[in-house]
Amino acid sequence: MILAIGVGLLLLVSLVFNCLGTLALYRFPDVYTRLHGATKCTTFGTLFAVFALLLYSIVRFMAVEGEDRFLVLFIHVVIAGIVLLLSNPAGAHAVARAAHRSGILPEPAIVDSLEEMEREMKKRKGGVAQ
């Protein structure tokens, strides 16, 4: 019963974060803020789902002796969580950089460090664009 409540609470928090990520896609004004909101919320939301699975698998592994499948589930979930933590921000960064290179600039941008860096790199290469 306690396991079900703990897993249920973690899944509920996961659901809330993922719903907030979906809301960010509809409410934020440009691609960068949408990407930021969606990436942060879905990363945290999915991490809480990972925590729920970790809790479930470790409690079931300790409660039921000889059930190695829960240990295998635990290891797979840990690997999936690590891959998620590495790939989600990297993917968001790649999408944001591609949007910037496509000419989509943030609306109220006062400082555009990426554009300044690309201009500097262009000068170093003798005016040859990448």
PDB file of C-alpha atoms in Angstrom:
ATOM      1  CA  MET A   1       0.000   0.000   0.000  1.00  0.00           C
ATOM      2  CA  ILE A   2       2.811   2.424   0.897  1.00  0.00           C
ATOM      3  CA  LEU A   3       4.628   1.460  -2.308  1.00  0.00           C
ATOM      4  CA  ALA A   4       1.542   2.199  -4.385  1.00  0.00           C
ATOM      5  CA  ILE A   5       1.102   5.599  -2.714  1.00  0.00           C
ATOM      6  CA  GLY A   6       4.762   6.532  -3.232  1.00  0.00           C
ATOM      7  CA  VAL A   7       4.788   5.432  -6.850  1.00  0.00           C
ATOM      8  CA  GLY A   8       1.453   7.142  -7.435  1.00  0.00           C
ATOM      9  CA  LEU A   9       2.693  10.434  -6.001  1.00  0.00           C
ATOM     10  CA  LEU A  10       5.840  10.348  -8.122  1.00  0.00           C
ATOM     11  CA  LEU A  11       3.805   9.594 -11.236  1.00  0.00           C
ATOM     12  CA  LEU A  12       1.421  12.428 -10.372  1.00  0.00           C
ATOM     13  CA  VAL A  13       4.319  14.880 -10.090  1.00  0.00           C
ATOM     14  CA  SER A  14       5.608  13.525 -13.394  1.00  0.00           C
ATOM     15  CA  LEU A  15       2.238  14.124 -15.000  1.00  0.00           C
ATOM     16  CA  VAL A  16       2.083  17.692 -13.690  1.00  0.00           C
ATOM     17  CA  PHE A  17       5.538  18.558 -15.031  1.00  0.00           C
ATOM     18  CA  ASN A  18       4.807  17.025 -18.417  1.00  0.00           C
ATOM     19  CA  CYS A  19       1.511  18.926 -18.622  1.00  0.00           C
ATOM     20  CA  LEU A  20       3.368  22.147 -17.799  1.00  0.00           C
ATOM     21  CA  GLY A  21       5.767  21.374 -20.650  1.00  0.00           C
ATOM     22  CA  THR A  22       2.834  20.990 -22.987  1.00  0.00           C
ATOM     23  CA  LEU A  23       1.382  24.264 -21.743  1.00  0.00           C
ATOM     24  CA  ALA A  24       4.740  25.964 -22.379  1.00  0.00           C
ATOM     25  CA  LEU A  25       4.526  24.963 -26.030  1.00  0.00           C
ATOM     26  CA  TYR A  26       1.207  26.782 -26.382  1.00  0.00           C
ATOM     27  CA  ARG A  27       1.772  29.834 -24.205  1.00  0.00           C
ATOM     28  CA  PHE A  28       5.340  31.016 -24.769  1.00  0.00           C
ATOM     29  CA  PRO A  29       5.945  33.528 -27.571  1.00  0.00           C
ATOM     30  CA  ASP A  30       8.886  32.227 -29.595  1.00  0.00           C
ATOM     31  CA  VAL A  31      10.755  29.045 -30.408  1.00  0.00           C
ATOM     32  CA  TYR A  32      13.462  29.586 -27.796  1.00  0.00           C
ATOM     33  CA  THR A  33      11.194  30.072 -24.806  1.00  0.00           C
ATOM     34  CA  ARG A  34       8.940  27.257 -25.973  1.00  0.00           C
ATOM     35  CA  LEU A  35      11.925  24.989 -26.312  1.00  0.00           C
ATOM     36  CA  HIS A  36      13.237  26.018 -22.912  1.00  0.00           C
ATOM     37  CA  GLY A  37       9.931  25.434 -21.135  1.00  0.00           C
ATOM     38  CA  ALA A  38       9.178  22.176 -22.879  1.00  0.00           C
ATOM     39  CA  THR A  39      12.651  20.756 -22.375  1.00  0.00           C
ATOM     40  CA  LYS A  40      12.918  21.631 -18.686  1.00  0.00           C
ATOM     41  CA  CYS A  41       9.442  20.405 -17.828  1.00  0.00           C
ATOM     42  CA  THR A  42       9.627  17.173 -19.773  1.00  0.00           C
ATOM     43  CA  THR A  43      13.065  16.399 -18.372  1.00  0.00           C
ATOM     44  CA  PHE A  44      11.864  16.845 -14.796  1.00  0.00           C
ATOM     45  CA  GLY A  45       8.595  15.109 -15.533  1.00  0.00           C
ATOM     46  CA  THR A  46      10.286  12.102 -17.019  1.00  0.00           C
ATOM     47  CA  LEU A  47      12.802  12.006 -14.183  1.00  0.00           C
ATOM     48  CA  PHE A  48       9.963  11.676 -11.682  1.00  0.00           C
ATOM     49  CA  ALA A  49       8.593   8.775 -13.730  1.00  0.00           C
ATOM     50  CA  VAL A  50      12.082   7.260 -13.595  1.00  0.00           C
ATOM     51  CA  PHE A  51      12.140   7.738  -9.812  1.00  0.00           C
ATOM     52  CA  ALA A  52       8.770   5.994  -9.568  1.00  0.00           C
ATOM     53  CA  LEU A  53      10.075   3.030 -11.516  1.00  0.00           C
ATOM     54  CA  LEU A  54      13.264   2.928  -9.458  1.00  0.00           C
ATOM     55  CA  LEU A  55      11.267   2.919  -6.238  1.00  0.00           C
ATOM     56  CA  TYR A  56       8.957   0.213  -7.520  1.00  0.00           C
ATOM     57  CA  SER A  57      11.750  -2.013  -8.806  1.00  0.00           C
ATOM     58  CA  ILE A  58      13.967  -1.748  -5.728  1.00  0.00           C
ATOM     59  CA  VAL A  59      11.117  -2.364  -3.285  1.00  0.00           C
ATOM     60  CA  ARG A  60       9.852  -5.311  -5.321  1.00  0.00           C
ATOM     61  CA  PHE A  61      13.388  -6.710  -5.613  1.00  0.00           C
ATOM     62  CA  MET A  62      13.868  -6.587  -1.850  1.00  0.00           C
ATOM     63  CA  ALA A  63      10.379  -7.907  -1.101  1.00  0.00           C
ATOM     64  CA  VAL A  64      10.388 -10.839  -3.521  1.00  0.00           C
ATOM     65  CA  GLU A  65      13.545 -12.921  -3.182  1.00  0.00           C
ATOM     66  CA  GLY A  66      14.884 -14.524  -6.324  1.00  0.00           C
ATOM     67  CA  GLU A  67      13.144 -12.163  -8.694  1.00  0.00           C
ATOM     68  CA  ASP A  68      16.060 -10.841 -10.714  1.00  0.00           C
ATOM     69  CA  ARG A  69      13.745  -9.216 -13.210  1.00  0.00           C
ATOM     70  CA  PHE A  70      13.252  -6.296 -10.816  1.00  0.00           C
ATOM     71  CA  LEU A  71      17.008  -5.816 -10.579  1.00  0.00           C
ATOM     72  CA  VAL A  72      17.193  -5.857 -14.392  1.00  0.00           C
ATOM     73  CA  LEU A  73      14.362  -3.310 -14.485  1.00  0.00           C
ATOM     74  CA  PHE A  74      16.267  -1.133 -12.005  1.00  0.00           C
ATOM     75  CA  ILE A  75      19.430  -1.209 -14.131  1.00  0.00           C
ATOM     76  CA  HIS A  76      17.533  -0.450 -17.335  1.00  0.00           C
ATOM     77  CA  VAL A  77      15.724   2.464 -15.732  1.00  0.00           C
ATOM     78  CA  VAL A  78      19.008   3.913 -14.428  1.00  0.00           C
ATOM     79  CA  ILE A  79      20.499   3.696 -17.920  1.00  0.00           C
ATOM     80  CA  ALA A  80      17.394   5.260 -19.457  1.00  0.00           C
ATOM     81  CA  GLY A  81      17.530   8.099 -16.916  1.00  0.00           C
ATOM     82  CA  ILE A  82      21.174   8.812 -17.680  1.00  0.00           C
ATOM     83  CA  VAL A  83      20.509   8.802 -21.429  1.00  0.00           C
ATOM     84  CA  LEU A  84      17.575  11.147 -20.886  1.00  0.00           C
ATOM     85  CA  LEU A  85      19.690  13.556 -18.845  1.00  0.00           C
ATOM     86  CA  LEU A  86      22.333  13.638 -21.568  1.00  0.00           C
ATOM     87  CA  SER A  87      20.190  13.672 -24.693  1.00  0.00           C
ATOM     88  CA  ASN A  88      17.339  16.009 -23.804  1.00  0.00           C
ATOM     89  CA  PRO A  89      19.434  19.168 -23.221  1.00  0.00           C
ATOM     90  CA  ALA A  90      21.726  18.322 -26.136  1.00  0.00           C
ATOM     91  CA  GLY A  91      18.753  17.913 -28.454  1.00  0.00           C
ATOM     92  CA  ALA A  92      17.230  21.168 -27.294  1.00  0.00           C
ATOM     93  CA  HIS A  93      20.540  22.938 -27.834  1.00  0.00           C
ATOM     94  CA  ALA A  94      20.787  21.539 -31.370  1.00  0.00           C
ATOM     95  CA  VAL A  95      17.243  22.652 -32.210  1.00  0.00           C
ATOM     96  CA  ALA A  96      17.868  26.138 -30.794  1.00  0.00           C
ATOM     97  CA  ARG A  97      21.106  26.512 -32.726  1.00  0.00           C
ATOM     98  CA  ALA A  98      19.436  25.334 -35.931  1.00  0.00           C
ATOM     99  CA  ALA A  99      16.647  27.860 -35.393  1.00  0.00           C
ATOM    100  CA  HIS A 100      19.206  30.625 -34.868  1.00  0.00           C
ATOM    101  CA  ARG A 101      21.096  29.663 -38.008  1.00  0.00           C
ATOM    102  CA  SER A 102      17.821  29.658 -39.920  1.00  0.00           C
ATOM    103  CA  GLY A 103      17.411  33.303 -39.039  1.00  0.00           C
ATOM    104  CA  ILE A 104      14.785  32.949 -36.332  1.00  0.00           C
ATOM    105  CA  LEU A 105      15.865  35.377 -33.638  1.00  0.00           C
ATOM    106  CA  PRO A 106      14.385  35.805 -30.188  1.00  0.00           C
ATOM    107  CA  GLU A 107      11.862  38.644 -30.120  1.00  0.00           C
ATOM    108  CA  PRO A 108      13.180  40.905 -27.346  1.00  0.00           C
ATOM    109  CA  ALA A 109      16.855  39.987 -27.795  1.00  0.00           C
ATOM    110  CA  ILE A 110      19.133  42.677 -26.426  1.00  0.00           C
ATOM    111  CA  VAL A 111      22.307  40.624 -26.486  1.00  0.00           C
ATOM    112  CA  ASP A 112      22.813  37.847 -29.020  1.00  0.00           C
ATOM    113  CA  SER A 113      26.028  36.114 -27.961  1.00  0.00           C
ATOM    114  CA  LEU A 114      25.724  33.380 -30.561  1.00  0.00           C
ATOM    115  CA  GLU A 115      25.521  35.905 -33.385  1.00  0.00           C
ATOM    116  CA  GLU A 116      28.513  37.799 -31.999  1.00  0.00           C
ATOM    117  CA  MET A 117      30.490  34.557 -31.719  1.00  0.00           C
ATOM    118  CA  GLU A 118      29.591  33.508 -35.261  1.00  0.00           C
ATOM    119  CA  ARG A 119      30.560  36.961 -36.575  1.00  0.00           C
ATOM    120  CA  GLU A 120      33.903  36.687 -34.780  1.00  0.00           C
ATOM    121  CA  MET A 121      34.509  33.212 -36.219  1.00  0.00           C
ATOM    122  CA  LYS A 122      33.671  34.506 -39.690  1.00  0.00           C
ATOM    123  CA  LYS A 123      36.270  37.264 -39.309  1.00  0.00           C
ATOM    124  CA  ARG A 124      38.910  34.761 -38.238  1.00  0.00           C
ATOM    125  CA  LYS A 125      38.255  32.591 -41.269  1.00  0.00           C
ATOM    126  CA  GLY A 126      38.649  35.527 -43.627  1.00  0.00           C
ATOM    127  CA  GLY A 127      34.993  36.164 -44.305  1.00  0.00           C
ATOM    128  CA  VAL A 128      34.091  32.620 -45.301  1.00  0.00           C
ATOM    129  CA  ALA A 129      30.725  31.663 -43.890  1.00  0.00           C
ATOM    130  CA  GLN A 130      30.274  28.275 -42.287  1.00  0.00           C
TER     131      GLN A 130
END
